[in-house]
Coordinates of C-alpha atoms in Angstrom, one line a residue:
X1 CA -79.1 89.6 158.7
X2 CA -80.5 86.4 160.0
X3 CA -80.6 86.4 163.8
X4 CA -80.1 82.6 163.8
X5 CA -78.3 80.4 161.3
X6 CA -80.0 77.1 160.9
X7 CA -77.0 74.8 160.6
X8 CA -77.4 71.1 161.4
X9 CA -74.5 69.6 163.3
X10 CA -73.2 66.5 161.7
X11 CA -74.5 63.1 163.0
X12 CA -71.3 61.9 164.6
X13 CA -73.1 58.8 165.8
X14 CA -72.7 57.5 162.2
X15 CA -68.9 57.9 162.4
X16 CA -68.1 54.3 163.7
X17 CA -70.1 52.8 160.8
X18 CA -68.3 55.0 158.2
X19 CA -64.9 54.3 159.8
X20 CA -65.6 50.6 159.6
X21 CA -66.4 51.0 155.8
X22 CA -63.0 52.8 155.4
X23 CA -61.1 50.2 157.5
X24 CA -62.4 47.3 155.5
X25 CA -60.7 48.6 152.3
X26 CA -57.7 46.7 151.0
X27 CA -55.1 48.7 152.9
X28 CA -53.5 48.7 156.3
X29 CA -55.5 50.6 159.0
X30 CA -55.0 54.3 158.6
X31 CA -52.7 53.9 155.6
X32 CA -54.4 56.7 153.6
X33 CA -53.8 59.2 156.4
X34 CA -55.7 62.5 155.9
X35 CA -57.6 61.1 152.9
X36 CA -59.4 58.8 155.4
X37 CA -60.3 61.8 157.6
X38 CA -61.5 63.7 154.6
X39 CA -63.6 60.8 153.3
X40 CA -65.1 60.4 156.8
X41 CA -66.0 64.1 156.9
X42 CA -67.6 64.0 153.4
X43 CA -69.5 60.9 154.3
X44 CA -70.9 62.5 157.5
X45 CA -71.9 65.6 155.5
X46 CA -73.5 63.8 152.6
X47 CA -75.1 61.0 154.6
X48 CA -75.2 58.6 151.6
X49 CA -73.6 55.3 150.7
X50 CA -71.8 56.8 147.7
X51 CA -70.0 60.1 147.8
X52 CA -70.2 62.6 145.0
X53 CA -68.6 65.9 144.0
X54 CA -70.9 67.8 141.7
X55 CA -70.2 71.1 140.0
X56 CA -67.5 72.3 142.4
X57 CA -67.6 76.0 142.3
X58 CA -65.0 78.7 143.3
X59 CA -66.3 82.1 144.4
X60 CA -63.7 84.8 144.4
X61 CA -64.8 87.9 146.2
X62 CA -63.0 91.2 145.5
X63 CA -63.1 94.4 147.4
X64 CA -60.9 97.4 148.4
X65 CA -59.7 98.6 151.8
X66 CA -59.3 102.1 153.3
X67 CA -56.2 100.9 155.2
X68 CA -54.4 100.4 151.9
X69 CA -54.0 104.2 151.7
X70 CA -51.4 103.9 154.5
X71 CA -49.0 102.2 152.2
X72 CA -48.9 98.8 153.8
X73 CA -48.9 96.8 150.5
X74 CA -46.6 96.3 147.6
X75 CA -49.3 97.5 145.2
X76 CA -51.9 100.3 145.1
X77 CA -55.6 99.6 145.4
X78 CA -56.0 100.0 141.6
X79 CA -54.5 96.5 141.3
X80 CA -57.6 95.0 142.8
X81 CA -59.7 96.0 139.8
X82 CA -56.9 95.2 137.4
X83 CA -56.7 91.6 138.8
X84 CA -60.5 91.2 138.6
X85 CA -60.2 92.1 134.9
X86 CA -57.4 89.4 134.7
X87 CA -59.7 86.9 136.3
X88 CA -62.5 87.7 133.9
X89 CA -60.0 87.4 131.0
X90 CA -58.9 84.0 132.2
X91 CA -55.3 84.9 132.9
X92 CA -54.7 84.5 136.6
X93 CA -53.4 81.6 138.6
X94 CA -56.9 80.8 139.9
X95 CA -58.1 80.5 136.3
X96 CA -55.3 78.1 135.4
X97 CA -56.0 75.9 138.5
X98 CA -59.8 75.9 138.1
X99 CA -59.4 74.9 134.4
X100 CA -56.9 72.2 135.3
X101 CA -59.2 70.7 137.9
X102 CA -62.6 71.1 136.2
X103 CA -63.9 73.7 138.7
X104 CA -66.3 76.5 137.9
X105 CA -65.2 80.0 138.7
X106 CA -67.3 83.0 139.5
X107 CA -66.0 86.5 140.4
X108 CA -67.9 88.8 142.7
X109 CA -67.4 92.6 143.2
X110 CA -68.1 92.9 146.9
X111 CA -66.9 96.5 147.0
X112 CA -64.0 97.7 144.8
X113 CA -63.2 101.3 144.6
X114 CA -64.3 101.6 141.0
X115 CA -67.1 99.5 139.6
X116 CA -66.5 97.4 136.5
X117 CA -69.2 97.0 133.9
X118 CA -68.9 93.4 132.8
X119 CA -71.7 90.9 132.5
X120 CA -69.5 88.1 133.7
X121 CA -68.9 89.8 137.1
X122 CA -71.4 89.2 139.9
X123 CA -72.3 92.7 141.3
X124 CA -72.8 92.7 145.1
X125 CA -71.1 96.0 146.0
X126 CA -71.4 97.1 149.6
X127 CA -69.6 100.3 148.8
X128 CA -66.5 101.8 147.1
X129 CA -64.1 100.2 149.5
X130 CA -64.0 100.2 153.3
X131 CA -62.8 103.1 155.5
X132 CA -59.5 103.1 157.3
X133 CA -59.9 100.6 160.1
X134 CA -57.1 102.1 162.2
X135 CA -59.0 105.3 162.5
X136 CA -62.7 104.4 162.4
X137 CA -65.1 101.5 161.8
X138 CA -64.3 99.9 158.4
X139 CA -68.0 99.8 157.5
X140 CA -71.4 100.4 158.9
X141 CA -73.2 97.6 160.8
X142 CA -75.9 97.4 158.1
X143 CA -73.2 96.9 155.5
X144 CA -71.7 94.0 157.5
X145 CA -75.2 92.5 157.9
X146 CA -75.9 93.0 154.2
X147 CA -72.6 91.4 153.3
X148 CA -73.4 88.3 155.3
X149 CA -76.8 88.0 153.7
X150 CA -75.5 88.5 150.1
X151 CA -72.8 85.9 150.6
X152 CA -75.3 83.4 152.1
X153 CA -77.8 84.0 149.3
X154 CA -75.1 83.5 146.6
X155 CA -74.0 80.2 148.3
X156 CA -77.5 78.9 148.3
X157 CA -77.9 79.8 144.7
X158 CA -74.9 77.6 143.8
X159 CA -76.5 74.7 145.7
X160 CA -79.8 75.3 143.9
X161 CA -77.9 75.1 140.6
X162 CA -76.5 71.6 141.5
X163 CA -73.2 72.5 143.3
X164 CA -72.4 70.3 146.3
X165 CA -68.9 71.7 147.0
X166 CA -68.2 75.4 147.4
X167 CA -64.7 77.0 147.5
X168 CA -63.9 80.6 148.5
X169 CA -61.1 82.9 147.4
X170 CA -60.5 86.6 147.5
X171 CA -58.8 89.6 145.9
X172 CA -58.2 92.9 147.8
X173 CA -55.1 95.0 148.1
X174 CA -54.4 95.5 151.8
X175 CA -56.7 92.7 153.0
X176 CA -54.1 90.8 155.1
X177 CA -54.4 93.7 157.6
X178 CA -58.1 93.2 158.4
X179 CA -57.4 89.5 158.5
X180 CA -54.6 90.0 161.0
X181 CA -56.9 92.2 163.1
X182 CA -59.6 89.5 163.2
X183 CA -57.0 86.9 164.2
X184 CA -55.6 89.0 167.0
X185 CA -59.0 90.1 168.3
X186 CA -60.5 86.5 168.4
X187 CA -57.4 84.6 169.5
X188 CA -55.9 87.1 171.9
X189 CA -52.5 86.4 170.4
X190 CA -49.9 89.2 170.3
X191 CA -50.0 91.4 167.3
X192 CA -46.4 90.5 166.4
X193 CA -47.3 86.9 165.6
X194 CA -50.6 87.8 163.9
X195 CA -49.2 90.3 161.4
X196 CA -47.2 89.1 158.4
X197 CA -45.6 90.6 155.3
X198 CA -48.5 89.9 152.9
X199 CA -47.2 89.7 149.4
X200 CA -43.7 91.0 150.4
X201 CA -43.6 94.4 152.1
X202 CA -40.3 95.8 153.3
X203 CA -39.3 96.4 157.0
X204 CA -40.6 100.0 157.1
X205 CA -44.0 99.0 155.7
X206 CA -44.1 96.0 158.1
X207 CA -43.5 98.3 161.2
X208 CA -46.2 100.7 159.9
X209 CA -48.6 97.7 159.5
X210 CA -47.9 96.5 163.0
X211 CA -48.6 100.0 164.4
X212 CA -51.9 100.3 162.5
X213 CA -53.1 96.9 163.7
X214 CA -52.3 97.9 167.2
X215 CA -54.1 101.2 166.7
X216 CA -57.2 99.3 165.5
X217 CA -57.1 96.8 168.4
X218 CA -56.8 99.7 170.9
X219 CA -59.9 101.2 169.3
X220 CA -61.7 97.9 169.7
X221 CA -60.8 97.9 173.4
X222 CA -61.1 94.1 173.8
X223 CA -64.4 93.7 172.0
X224 CA -64.8 90.2 170.4
X225 CA -68.4 90.0 169.2
X226 CA -68.0 88.7 165.7
X227 CA -70.4 91.0 164.0
X228 CA -68.9 94.0 165.7
X229 CA -65.4 92.8 164.7
X230 CA -66.5 92.5 161.1
X231 CA -68.0 96.0 161.2
X232 CA -65.0 97.6 162.9
X233 CA -62.0 95.9 161.2
X234 CA -63.4 93.7 158.4
X235 CA -63.6 94.0 154.6
X236 CA -66.5 93.8 152.2
X237 CA -65.1 90.6 150.7
X238 CA -64.5 89.1 154.2
X239 CA -68.1 89.8 155.1
X240 CA -69.4 88.1 152.0
X241 CA -67.1 85.1 152.4
X242 CA -68.3 84.7 156.0
X243 CA -71.9 84.7 154.7
X244 CA -71.1 82.2 151.9
X245 CA -69.6 79.8 154.5
X246 CA -72.7 80.1 156.7
X247 CA -75.0 79.8 153.7
X248 CA -73.3 76.7 152.4
X249 CA -73.3 75.0 155.8
X250 CA -77.0 75.8 156.2
X251 CA -77.5 74.1 152.8
X252 CA -75.5 71.1 154.0
X253 CA -72.5 71.2 151.7
X254 CA -68.8 71.4 152.5
X255 CA -66.7 74.6 152.0
X256 CA -63.2 74.3 150.8
X257 CA -61.2 77.2 152.2
X258 CA -58.1 79.0 150.9
X259 CA -55.5 80.8 153.0
X260 CA -55.1 83.7 155.5
X261 CA -58.0 86.1 154.5
X262 CA -60.5 83.3 153.8
X263 CA -59.6 81.6 157.1
X264 CA -60.2 84.9 158.9
X265 CA -63.8 84.8 157.5
X266 CA -64.0 81.2 158.7
X267 CA -63.1 82.3 162.2
X268 CA -65.9 84.9 162.1
X269 CA -68.4 82.3 160.7
X270 CA -67.5 79.8 163.5
X271 CA -67.9 82.5 166.1
X272 CA -71.3 83.4 164.7
X273 CA -72.5 79.7 164.3
X274 CA -70.1 77.1 165.8
X275 CA -72.0 74.2 164.0
X276 CA -70.6 75.4 160.6
X277 CA -67.1 74.2 161.7
X278 CA -68.1 70.6 160.7
X279 CA -68.5 71.7 157.1
X280 CA -65.1 73.3 156.7
X281 CA -62.2 71.7 154.7
X282 CA -58.9 73.5 155.0
X283 CA -56.9 73.3 151.7
X284 CA -53.4 74.4 152.7
X285 CA -51.1 76.1 155.3
X286 CA -50.4 79.5 153.9
X287 CA -46.9 81.0 154.1
X288 CA -48.4 84.1 155.6
X289 CA -47.5 84.6 159.3
X290 CA -50.5 84.0 161.5
X291 CA -52.2 81.4 159.3
X292 CA -51.0 78.5 161.5
X293 CA -52.5 80.4 164.5
X294 CA -55.8 80.5 162.7
X295 CA -55.6 76.8 161.9
X296 CA -54.8 76.0 165.5
X297 CA -57.7 78.2 166.7
X298 CA -60.0 76.3 164.4
X299 CA -58.5 72.9 165.3
X300 CA -57.8 72.4 161.6
X301 CA -55.5 70.1 159.7
X302 CA -54.7 71.5 156.2
X303 CA -54.3 69.2 153.3
X304 CA -51.3 70.8 151.6
X305 CA -48.2 72.8 152.6
X306 CA -46.8 74.3 149.4
X307 CA -45.4 77.7 150.6
X308 CA -48.4 79.5 149.0
X309 CA -49.2 83.1 149.7
X310 CA -51.2 84.2 146.6
X311 CA -54.8 84.2 147.7
X312 CA -57.4 84.1 144.9
X313 CA -58.6 80.7 146.1
X314 CA -55.5 79.1 144.6
X315 CA -54.8 76.7 147.5
X316 CA -58.5 75.5 147.5
X317 CA -58.4 74.8 143.7
X318 CA -55.2 72.9 144.1
X319 CA -56.7 70.7 146.9
X320 CA -59.7 69.7 144.9
X321 CA -58.0 66.6 143.4
X322 CA -57.4 65.3 146.9
X323 CA -61.2 65.5 147.6
X324 CA -61.8 63.6 144.4
X325 CA -59.3 61.0 145.4
X326 CA -61.0 60.6 148.8
X327 CA -64.4 60.1 147.1
X328 CA -62.9 57.6 144.7
X329 CA -61.3 55.3 147.3
X330 CA -64.4 55.5 149.5
X331 CA -66.7 54.5 146.7
X332 CA -64.7 52.2 144.5
X333 CA -61.8 50.6 146.5
X334 CA -62.3 46.9 147.1
X335 CA -62.9 45.6 150.6
X336 CA -60.8 42.6 151.9
X337 CA -63.9 40.4 151.5
X338 CA -64.8 41.5 148.0
X339 CA -61.2 41.2 146.8
X340 CA -60.6 37.8 148.5
X341 CA -57.7 39.3 150.4
X342 CA -57.0 37.8 153.8
X343 CA -54.8 39.4 156.5

């Protein structure tokens, strides 16, 4: 793994000039709300007079989790692989949303239990699923480091191919549990507010999930080093998403984030390299308990609130039209002077 991530903080000294450009548009001050903040962020990142969105690309990382053996999900781990097959066949929600919004989609095997031989699948397997995080480290440190490196390399490859907006999604039965562990460890919030019901577990499963997260945190004994957290309680897909976020920020492009699991990776990325926070765009507020705590920890204002709790990158794909709208008004909306409008 890289000992140091070379991420350039945004040149916030340029913000007043960009705000003036936005304020001169034919609208009342601040009338476009979050779209104005979004345009400002994109202008700071791109550093050019005209904004562009080129080849927006969704990377969906899939992996399995040892903790799923404890029965804390509504589905068995075999469903991870089945859903990946669904992604490749074009039949999942994320396929529909990417098609609807002209977004490229790539699917990555970060470590499913059973490999899948399909040329459309990017093979970056760190192993056949993680170990049970309640009982032992989820992965070896070298696997965590390799996951960060693979994610970063894949992000850089998208940029080299012409992409200037990356989005991240995930698929992994049981992965709300590692995400809840990361949230609780980094934020210090009580387990009860960090752990949710995932895709709809019953009361008995929820109590078991709470107990397992507490067991994992007891094993951590207060440790908050991000790489150690990833090793102890993370997932192979979370490792690679963390790396993809860092790699995209190094390359100077924004990352459009999905919900609970992807935001746990964002917390790790910001903990490893705080400058990457400038490049993060938060698509929606998930219906999963704890996601709002993550957003608060990251000082993030999500673009949408639709009651989503699907994963797959679905919220990020749905938010893409808002980014396009922000670019369009920034580039093409008339100013008061050019339109001859006096106020």
